[in-house]
Short mmCIF file of C-alpha atoms and ligand atoms in Angstrom, two decimals:
data_model
loop_
_atom_site.label_atom_id
_atom_site.label_comp_id
_atom_site.label_asym_id
_atom_site.label_seq_id
_atom_site.Cartn_x
_atom_site.Cartn_y
_atom_site.Cartn_z
CA MET A 1 -16.32 -7.12 26.00
CA ALA A 2 -14.93 -6.00 22.77
CA LEU A 3 -14.86 -7.38 19.28
CA ILE A 4 -11.25 -6.72 18.13
CA VAL A 5 -10.26 -7.45 14.28
CA GLN A 6 -6.23 -7.56 14.44
CA LYS A 7 -4.34 -8.03 11.17
CA TYR A 8 -0.82 -9.53 11.54
CA GLY A 9 1.52 -9.20 8.87
CA GLY A 10 3.96 -11.33 7.01
CA THR A 11 6.88 -10.73 9.42
CA SER A 12 4.79 -11.15 12.29
CA VAL A 13 3.76 -14.83 11.21
CA GLY A 14 7.36 -15.21 9.55
CA SER A 15 8.77 -17.79 11.77
CA ILE A 16 7.17 -20.72 13.96
CA ASP A 17 8.09 -18.69 16.93
CA ARG A 18 6.39 -15.60 15.53
CA ILE A 19 3.03 -17.75 15.14
CA ARG A 20 3.31 -18.72 18.79
CA ASN A 21 4.14 -15.31 19.87
CA VAL A 22 0.72 -14.13 17.96
CA ALA A 23 -0.93 -16.98 19.54
CA GLN A 24 -0.37 -15.46 22.70
CA ARG A 25 -1.38 -12.14 22.20
CA ILE A 26 -4.79 -13.53 20.84
CA LYS A 27 -4.96 -15.30 23.74
CA ALA A 28 -4.55 -12.26 26.24
CA GLU A 29 -7.24 -10.75 24.54
CA ARG A 30 -9.45 -13.82 24.95
CA ASP A 31 -8.08 -13.97 28.63
CA VAL A 32 -9.98 -10.42 29.24
CA GLY A 33 -13.20 -11.31 27.53
CA ASN A 34 -12.51 -9.72 24.18
CA GLN A 35 -13.49 -11.83 20.70
CA VAL A 36 -10.83 -11.70 18.08
CA VAL A 37 -10.92 -12.05 14.53
CA ALA A 38 -7.92 -12.42 13.31
CA VAL A 39 -6.52 -11.77 9.56
CA ILE A 40 -3.26 -12.99 8.75
CA SER A 41 -0.58 -12.71 5.91
CA ALA A 42 1.38 -15.67 4.39
CA MET A 43 4.71 -15.79 6.36
CA GLY A 44 7.02 -13.17 5.16
CA GLY A 45 8.71 -14.05 1.90
CA VAL A 46 6.54 -16.76 0.98
CA THR A 47 4.50 -14.75 -1.37
CA ASP A 48 7.65 -13.80 -2.92
CA LYS A 49 8.89 -17.41 -3.44
CA LEU A 50 6.02 -18.65 -5.14
CA ILE A 51 6.10 -15.60 -7.55
CA THR A 52 9.56 -16.99 -8.31
CA LEU A 53 8.38 -20.12 -8.67
CA ALA A 54 5.79 -19.09 -10.95
CA LYS A 55 8.07 -17.69 -12.94
CA GLU A 56 10.32 -20.32 -13.38
CA ILE A 57 7.75 -22.20 -15.12
CA SER A 58 6.24 -19.28 -17.41
CA PRO A 59 7.98 -16.24 -17.68
CA ASP A 60 4.38 -14.79 -18.06
CA PRO A 61 2.06 -17.14 -15.93
CA THR A 62 -1.74 -16.71 -16.41
CA GLU A 63 -3.00 -14.45 -13.90
CA ARG A 64 -5.66 -16.75 -12.96
CA GLU A 65 -3.34 -19.82 -11.91
CA LEU A 66 -0.98 -17.06 -10.01
CA ASP A 67 -4.18 -16.54 -7.75
CA VAL A 68 -4.64 -19.76 -7.06
CA LEU A 69 -0.85 -20.50 -6.52
CA LEU A 70 -0.37 -16.87 -4.53
CA SER A 71 -3.37 -17.31 -2.09
CA SER A 72 -1.83 -20.72 -0.85
CA GLY A 73 0.35 -18.90 1.49
CA GLU A 74 -2.14 -17.28 3.44
CA GLN A 75 -3.93 -20.96 3.41
CA GLN A 76 -0.88 -22.07 5.34
CA SER A 77 -0.54 -19.38 7.98
CA ILE A 78 -4.25 -19.33 8.99
CA ALA A 79 -3.78 -22.95 9.48
CA LEU A 80 -0.82 -22.88 11.48
CA LEU A 81 -1.87 -20.22 13.51
CA SER A 82 -5.50 -21.72 14.21
CA MET A 83 -3.51 -24.74 15.56
CA ALA A 84 -1.03 -22.67 17.70
CA LEU A 85 -4.36 -20.91 19.22
CA ASN A 86 -5.68 -24.51 19.96
CA GLU A 87 -2.62 -25.71 21.38
CA ILE A 88 -3.04 -23.44 24.20
CA GLY A 89 -6.26 -24.09 24.81
CA VAL A 90 -8.12 -20.77 22.60
CA THR A 91 -10.48 -22.69 20.02
CA ALA A 92 -9.86 -21.48 17.01
CA LEU A 93 -11.07 -21.77 13.68
CA SER A 94 -9.37 -20.79 10.10
CA ALA A 95 -11.35 -19.47 7.35
CA THR A 96 -10.36 -18.89 3.74
CA GLY A 97 -11.29 -15.74 1.55
CA ARG A 98 -14.27 -17.82 0.36
CA GLN A 99 -15.19 -19.34 3.70
CA ALA A 100 -15.31 -15.80 5.34
CA GLY A 101 -17.64 -14.78 2.46
CA ILE A 102 -15.36 -12.02 0.62
CA THR A 103 -16.91 -11.47 -2.90
CA THR A 104 -14.11 -9.81 -5.09
CA SER A 105 -14.29 -8.30 -8.67
CA GLY A 106 -12.02 -6.82 -11.04
CA SER A 107 -8.91 -8.17 -12.62
CA HIS A 108 -6.83 -11.47 -11.32
CA THR A 109 -3.77 -10.26 -9.12
CA ARG A 110 -5.50 -6.86 -7.88
CA GLY A 111 -9.13 -7.70 -7.18
CA ARG A 112 -11.39 -5.53 -5.23
CA ILE A 113 -13.69 -6.14 -2.35
CA GLU A 114 -17.32 -6.20 -3.70
CA GLN A 115 -18.67 -7.07 -0.33
CA ILE A 116 -18.34 -9.38 2.56
CA ASN A 117 -20.95 -11.50 3.40
CA SER A 118 -20.47 -12.14 7.29
CA ASN A 119 -22.89 -15.00 8.11
CA TYR A 120 -20.20 -17.15 8.54
CA LEU A 121 -18.08 -14.95 10.60
CA THR A 122 -20.62 -13.79 12.49
CA SER A 123 -22.12 -17.44 13.40
CA CYS A 124 -18.45 -18.43 14.48
CA LEU A 125 -18.31 -15.48 16.77
CA ALA A 126 -22.18 -16.22 18.32
CA ASP A 127 -20.63 -19.66 19.25
CA ASP A 128 -17.71 -17.42 21.05
CA GLN A 129 -14.88 -18.90 18.86
CA THR A 130 -11.54 -17.14 17.45
CA ILE A 131 -11.48 -16.98 14.01
CA VAL A 132 -8.31 -16.69 11.56
CA VAL A 133 -8.89 -15.35 8.41
CA ALA A 134 -7.11 -15.70 5.31
CA GLY A 135 -5.91 -12.07 3.98
CA PHE A 136 -5.09 -11.05 0.54
CA GLN A 137 -7.99 -13.63 -0.81
CA GLY A 138 -11.81 -13.50 -1.93
CA ILE A 139 -13.46 -15.45 -4.15
CA THR A 140 -15.41 -13.94 -7.54
CA SER A 141 -19.19 -14.35 -7.78
CA GLU A 142 -18.13 -17.29 -10.55
CA GLY A 143 -16.17 -18.74 -7.76
CA LEU A 144 -12.69 -18.20 -9.15
CA ILE A 145 -9.93 -17.33 -6.29
CA GLN A 146 -8.67 -13.58 -6.48
CA THR A 147 -5.81 -11.91 -4.49
CA LEU A 148 -6.02 -8.46 -4.02
CA GLY A 149 -2.70 -6.64 -4.94
CA ARG A 150 0.30 -6.67 -2.88
CA GLY A 151 -0.04 -6.34 0.45
CA GLY A 152 -3.36 -6.82 0.34
CA SER A 153 -4.11 -8.39 3.62
CA ASP A 154 -4.74 -4.75 5.16
CA LEU A 155 -7.53 -3.94 2.75
CA SER A 156 -9.15 -7.50 3.73
CA ALA A 157 -8.65 -6.72 7.62
CA ILE A 158 -10.04 -3.24 7.22
CA ALA A 159 -12.97 -5.03 4.95
CA VAL A 160 -13.70 -7.97 7.65
CA ALA A 161 -13.87 -5.25 10.79
CA SER A 162 -16.50 -2.85 8.54
CA SER A 163 -18.38 -6.06 7.83
CA ILE A 164 -18.94 -6.96 10.99
CA ASN A 165 -18.88 -3.78 13.07
CA ALA A 166 -15.87 -4.40 15.12
CA ASP A 167 -15.37 -2.27 17.76
CA VAL A 168 -11.45 -1.82 17.12
CA CYS A 169 -9.40 -2.68 14.16
CA GLN A 170 -5.65 -2.98 14.70
CA ILE A 171 -3.22 -3.79 12.18
CA LEU A 172 -0.04 -5.23 13.81
CA THR A 173 3.27 -5.14 12.34
CA ASP A 174 6.87 -5.29 12.72
CA VAL A 175 7.29 -0.85 13.26
CA ASP A 176 5.59 0.42 16.24
CA GLY A 177 3.36 2.69 13.94
CA VAL A 178 3.11 5.18 11.25
CA TYR A 179 6.40 7.20 11.28
CA THR A 180 7.09 10.90 9.41
CA ALA A 181 9.39 8.50 7.12
CA ASP A 182 10.64 4.98 6.68
CA PRO A 183 12.48 4.20 9.79
CA ARG A 184 14.83 2.05 7.99
CA VAL A 185 15.67 4.77 5.38
CA VAL A 186 15.60 8.27 7.65
CA PRO A 187 16.95 6.74 11.25
CA LYS A 188 15.78 10.16 13.02
CA ALA A 189 11.85 9.55 11.58
CA ARG A 190 9.19 9.95 14.60
CA LYS A 191 6.51 7.60 15.07
CA LEU A 192 2.86 9.59 14.69
CA PRO A 193 0.36 9.49 17.46
CA GLU A 194 -2.13 10.08 14.75
CA ILE A 195 -2.62 10.73 11.14
CA SER A 196 -5.66 11.55 9.08
CA TYR A 197 -6.77 8.82 6.13
CA ASP A 198 -5.91 11.67 3.77
CA GLU A 199 -2.25 12.11 4.63
CA LEU A 200 -1.90 8.21 4.71
CA LEU A 201 -3.85 7.79 1.52
CA GLU A 202 -1.15 10.26 -0.14
CA LEU A 203 1.78 8.60 1.57
CA ALA A 204 0.85 4.91 0.74
CA SER A 205 -0.01 5.80 -2.75
CA VAL A 206 3.61 7.29 -3.46
CA GLY A 207 5.55 4.41 -1.81
CA THR A 208 4.79 4.27 2.11
CA LYS A 209 4.52 0.55 2.11
CA VAL A 210 3.01 0.37 5.87
CA MET A 211 -0.17 0.34 4.75
CA GLN A 212 -1.36 -0.64 1.30
CA SER A 213 -3.08 2.24 -0.45
CA ARG A 214 -6.63 0.53 -1.42
CA SER A 215 -6.89 -0.37 2.30
CA VAL A 216 -6.68 3.11 3.61
CA GLU A 217 -8.89 4.23 0.79
CA PHE A 218 -11.73 1.73 2.04
CA ALA A 219 -10.99 2.76 5.11
CA LYS A 220 -11.95 6.28 4.50
CA LYS A 221 -15.07 5.35 2.68
CA TYR A 222 -16.66 3.40 5.49
CA GLY A 223 -15.44 5.32 8.15
CA VAL A 224 -12.75 2.39 10.00
CA LYS A 225 -10.91 4.07 12.51
CA PHE A 226 -7.51 1.76 12.99
CA GLU A 227 -4.63 1.66 14.73
CA VAL A 228 -1.00 0.61 12.89
CA ARG A 229 1.18 -0.94 16.22
CA SER A 230 3.84 -3.15 16.61
CA SER A 231 3.07 -7.23 17.16
CA LEU A 232 6.10 -7.32 19.00
CA ASN A 233 5.36 -4.94 21.82
CA ASN A 234 2.55 -2.89 23.75
CA ASN A 235 3.49 0.04 22.66
CA PRO A 236 0.88 2.61 21.82
CA GLY A 237 0.69 2.77 17.74
CA THR A 238 -0.56 5.04 15.47
CA ILE A 239 -4.31 6.11 14.92
CA VAL A 240 -5.41 6.69 11.49
CA THR A 241 -8.96 8.60 11.62
CA GLU A 242 -10.76 11.64 10.37
CA GLU A 243 -8.80 14.87 10.01
CA HIS A 244 -9.47 17.51 12.59
CA GLU A 245 -8.86 21.04 13.02
CA ALA A 246 -5.69 20.88 14.89
CA MET A 247 -3.92 18.54 12.64
CA GLU A 248 -3.24 21.38 10.07
CA ALA A 249 -1.28 23.18 12.34
CA VAL A 250 1.67 20.39 11.62
CA VAL A 251 2.75 21.58 7.49
CA ILE A 252 4.24 18.50 6.44
CA ARG A 253 3.13 15.00 8.37
CA GLY A 254 5.41 12.72 6.62
CA VAL A 255 7.80 11.93 3.61
CA SER A 256 8.04 8.98 1.36
CA ILE A 257 10.19 7.59 -1.21
CA GLU A 258 9.34 5.42 -4.44
CA ARG A 259 12.26 3.55 -5.92
CA SER A 260 12.28 1.66 -9.20
CA GLN A 261 10.72 4.80 -10.93
CA ALA A 262 11.02 5.49 -14.81
CA ARG A 263 10.17 8.28 -17.02
CA VAL A 264 8.87 8.15 -20.26
CA THR A 265 8.74 11.01 -22.91
CA ILE A 266 7.17 11.13 -26.03
CA THR A 267 7.99 13.97 -28.63
CA GLY A 268 6.51 15.17 -31.93
CA ILE A 269 2.79 14.84 -30.92
CA PRO A 270 0.66 17.14 -33.15
CA ASP A 271 -0.39 20.00 -30.69
CA THR A 272 -4.35 18.94 -31.40
CA PRO A 273 -6.88 18.24 -29.13
CA GLY A 274 -7.08 14.32 -28.01
CA MET A 275 -3.72 13.75 -28.38
CA SER A 276 -3.13 13.17 -24.45
CA GLY A 277 -6.31 11.14 -24.54
CA ARG A 278 -5.42 8.96 -26.98
CA ILE A 279 -1.68 8.32 -25.46
CA LEU A 280 -2.64 7.84 -22.12
CA GLY A 281 -5.95 5.82 -22.82
CA ALA A 282 -3.47 3.33 -24.64
CA LEU A 283 -1.39 2.93 -21.19
CA ALA A 284 -4.83 2.53 -19.02
CA GLU A 285 -5.91 -0.42 -21.47
CA ALA A 286 -3.09 -1.95 -20.93
CA GLU A 287 -3.62 -1.23 -16.98
CA ILE A 288 -0.44 0.69 -16.52
CA ASN A 289 -0.47 3.17 -13.81
CA ILE A 290 1.17 6.31 -14.50
CA ASP A 291 1.90 8.69 -11.96
CA MET A 292 3.44 12.41 -12.38
CA ILE A 293 2.47 13.91 -16.03
CA VAL A 294 4.03 17.11 -17.45
CA SER A 295 3.42 18.42 -21.09
CA ASN A 296 4.75 21.27 -22.78
CA ILE A 297 5.46 22.41 -26.55
CA ALA A 298 8.61 21.78 -27.90
CA ALA A 299 10.44 24.23 -30.03
CA ASP A 300 9.34 22.64 -32.97
CA ASP A 301 5.82 23.67 -32.00
CA CYS A 302 4.48 19.98 -31.20
CA ALA A 303 3.70 18.77 -27.81
CA ARG A 304 6.01 16.64 -25.30
CA HIS A 305 4.50 14.77 -22.90
CA SER A 306 6.53 13.12 -19.89
CA PHE A 307 5.26 10.72 -17.39
CA THR A 308 6.31 8.51 -14.65
CA MET A 309 5.87 4.75 -13.77
CA ASN A 310 7.23 1.56 -12.24
CA THR A 311 9.98 0.36 -14.26
CA ASN A 312 8.51 -3.11 -14.21
CA ASP A 313 5.92 -1.47 -16.42
CA LEU A 314 8.31 0.08 -18.81
CA GLY A 315 8.38 -2.94 -21.30
CA ARG A 316 4.68 -3.35 -21.30
CA ALA A 317 4.24 0.39 -21.97
CA GLN A 318 6.46 0.68 -25.03
CA VAL A 319 4.51 -2.19 -26.61
CA ALA A 320 1.29 -0.39 -25.62
CA LEU A 321 2.15 2.76 -27.13
CA LYS A 322 3.84 2.07 -30.00
CA PRO A 323 0.60 1.35 -32.67
CA VAL A 324 -0.81 4.68 -31.26
CA LEU A 325 2.15 7.22 -31.86
CA SER A 326 2.58 5.53 -35.37
CA GLU A 327 -1.08 6.37 -35.46
CA LEU A 328 -0.84 9.58 -34.46
CA SER A 329 2.35 10.75 -36.29
CA CYS A 330 5.40 9.57 -38.24
CA ASP A 331 7.74 11.95 -36.22
CA ALA A 332 6.55 10.77 -32.59
CA ALA A 333 9.17 9.12 -31.00
CA ILE A 334 9.29 7.57 -27.49
CA GLU A 335 12.19 8.33 -24.87
CA THR A 336 12.86 6.21 -21.66
CA GLU A 337 14.91 6.76 -18.46
CA ALA A 338 15.00 4.53 -15.63
CA GLY A 339 17.02 4.93 -12.00
CA ILE A 340 15.04 7.70 -11.19
CA ALA A 341 13.01 7.84 -7.71
CA LYS A 342 10.28 9.46 -6.02
CA LEU A 343 10.34 11.85 -3.32
CA SER A 344 7.15 13.02 -1.84
CA CYS A 345 6.11 15.31 1.23
CA VAL A 346 2.67 15.14 2.53
CA GLY A 347 0.44 17.01 5.05
CA ILE A 348 -2.80 18.59 5.12
CA GLY A 349 -1.40 21.85 6.80
CA MET A 350 -0.13 22.64 3.21
CA ARG A 351 -3.20 23.75 2.31
CA SER A 352 -2.98 26.78 4.68
CA HIS A 353 0.75 27.11 4.81
CA SER A 354 2.83 28.55 1.88
CA GLY A 355 6.41 28.29 0.68
CA VAL A 356 6.41 24.36 1.30
CA ALA A 357 7.84 24.07 -2.12
CA ALA A 358 10.63 26.16 -1.68
CA LYS A 359 11.71 24.96 1.23
CA MET A 360 11.58 21.70 0.00
CA PHE A 361 13.52 22.40 -3.03
CA GLU A 362 16.01 24.52 -1.29
CA ALA A 363 17.03 21.72 1.10
CA LEU A 364 17.32 19.58 -1.73
CA GLY A 365 19.64 22.27 -3.71
CA GLU A 366 22.10 23.08 -0.39
CA ALA A 367 22.40 19.02 -0.70
CA GLY A 368 23.44 19.07 -4.12
CA ILE A 369 20.96 17.21 -5.34
CA ASN A 370 18.93 17.85 -8.79
CA ILE A 371 15.27 17.73 -9.21
CA GLY A 372 13.80 16.17 -12.20
CA MET A 373 10.20 16.47 -12.43
CA ILE A 374 7.85 18.15 -10.18
CA SER A 375 4.08 17.65 -9.19
CA THR A 376 1.59 18.72 -6.68
CA SER A 377 -1.70 18.17 -5.36
CA GLU A 378 -3.52 19.84 -2.39
CA ILE A 379 -1.54 18.28 0.19
CA LYS A 380 1.29 16.87 -1.62
CA ILE A 381 4.15 17.64 -3.43
CA SER A 382 6.38 15.03 -5.18
CA VAL A 383 9.93 15.38 -7.42
CA THR A 384 12.21 12.90 -9.04
CA VAL A 385 15.89 12.38 -8.52
CA GLU A 386 18.16 10.15 -9.09
CA GLU A 387 17.55 6.83 -7.55
CA ASP A 388 21.06 6.58 -6.13
CA GLN A 389 20.54 10.15 -4.28
CA ILE A 390 16.56 8.99 -2.74
CA GLU A 391 17.60 8.11 1.00
CA GLU A 392 20.06 11.41 1.19
CA ALA A 393 16.90 13.65 -0.35
CA ALA A 394 14.81 12.01 2.05
CA ARG A 395 16.85 12.82 5.10
CA VAL A 396 17.87 16.18 4.13
CA VAL A 397 14.19 16.88 3.59
CA HIS A 398 12.96 15.36 7.09
CA THR A 399 15.19 17.55 8.82
CA ALA A 400 14.78 20.62 6.66
CA PHE A 401 10.37 20.22 7.92
CA GLY A 402 11.59 19.74 11.52
CA LEU A 403 10.75 16.21 11.65
CA ASP A 404 13.72 14.92 13.15
CA ASP A 405 13.47 13.08 16.46
CA GLU A 406 16.06 15.20 18.15
P1 ADP B 1 3.92 -6.16 7.11
O1 ADP B 1 4.36 -7.57 6.80
O2 ADP B 1 3.17 -6.22 8.74
O3 ADP B 1 2.15 -5.61 6.47
P2 ADP B 1 5.27 -4.52 5.92
O4 ADP B 1 6.36 -4.64 5.44
O5 ADP B 1 4.00 -4.12 4.67
O6 ADP B 1 4.68 -4.91 6.96
O7 ADP B 1 5.13 -2.77 6.04
C1 ADP B 1 5.71 -2.17 7.58
C2 ADP B 1 7.15 -1.77 6.99
O8 ADP B 1 6.95 -0.54 6.35
C3 ADP B 1 8.33 -1.40 8.02
O9 ADP B 1 9.60 -2.14 8.06
C4 ADP B 1 8.72 -0.44 7.50
O10 ADP B 1 10.03 -0.47 7.15
C5 ADP B 1 8.03 -0.01 6.34
N1 ADP B 1 7.76 1.74 6.53
C6 ADP B 1 7.66 2.46 4.94
N2 ADP B 1 7.45 3.78 5.59
C7 ADP B 1 7.08 3.76 6.77
C8 ADP B 1 6.77 4.85 7.54
N3 ADP B 1 6.48 5.88 7.41
N4 ADP B 1 6.57 4.35 9.14
C9 ADP B 1 6.17 3.06 9.10
N5 ADP B 1 6.73 2.00 8.71
C10 ADP B 1 7.39 2.52 7.19
N1 LIG B 2 1.06 -12.10 1.27
C1 LIG B 2 1.03 -11.01 0.61
C2 LIG B 2 1.77 -10.07 0.03
O1 LIG B 2 2.92 -10.64 0.12
C3 LIG B 2 -0.33 -9.88 1.06
C4 LIG B 2 0.13 -9.34 2.54
O2 LIG B 2 1.16 -9.77 3.04
O3 LIG B 2 -0.64 -8.11 2.60
O4 LIG B 2 1.65 -9.03 -0.45
MG1 MG B 3 2.04 -5.02 4.54
#
């Protein structure tokens, strides 16, 4: 008998038929003697619809109330799935984040899981119940509902698996596993049999939406091995685990794209210590994530900083930067450019192979795609390109690294 945590995403519970399909899959596990804790997302599109409703009432709703609203999507789906299970003879109990003992902290709409008091889950399991837990939500120590950021049910599932010491943790979704690139963008992408935490973490943090990046970080920290696989078939998926030596033989594990990026350039900054800290500090205070950072000295001997961020954050960034810049220098100015996208190549094999950047840049050059900013880490190279060229860029780089499924 195994204790299995299964996470089903929005598409997998996106209709009544899909919910019935999930119930049958859980029943199949129960029939062979396994215990199941299912962690469920809202039905596909529901979270987006709730956000749209909120924005109709107020362009800037309070995040406290947004959390109360958004968490209701998962509350619907856990009840429906529990009903579907009971209907086919599997006794099941739903549990909200609060009932499942998930304590969170941090900001509303992007809470962090602090701890899980698994007493309720373990007592239900001791009674041999099947439990359906609401993903994406928890409760603060003050008793407020908090959500975990978009895609946060992945994090709920990994944390629940860790807290109850599950034998298996499966992330069931609408693709067969983690591919070398988004199969919707790169039709020749291949399913990976395995991937290391670090590689998936890097991919997820630069746009690969198949797993929420914070969930992979949590899995790595607590050593939760998990599998990403399809909720619609029984094909083997992708095992996400610690790296091992054989993994380094592959130079690039995957290619990722991130759309809707904007570049912000600040010019006319005095070239003295402390300036970058002031600028980035203002953005951090406004909780704006910035990514690629390039600094240099311009012809006027002033420093020039460029960085990328999501286009949605551009307005808030300008507001946050304005007072700081006028304090720093009367010549300081901001330029912005939207309509760019980021292409990244990731692989732990990069540590032991040279010439990776050259190969990527050559492939883009041959395709007539111009590179904007560049940044690298030990296992990742990212470049910006015009957004309307990003899909072609992903395909040519995928081919250049021999990742195509022939
Ligand atoms: P869920 O609703 O199950 O959480 P998501 O929509 O969040 O599912 O994630 C699955 C989607 O991730 C797939 O439909 C796929 O288009 C996208 N995706 C992006 N990059 C990849 C990749 N490298 N491998 C697999 N899927 C990817
Ligand atoms: N329903 C939430 C979202 O759409 C959480 C999730 O699906 O993981 O982001
Ligand atoms: Mg998801």
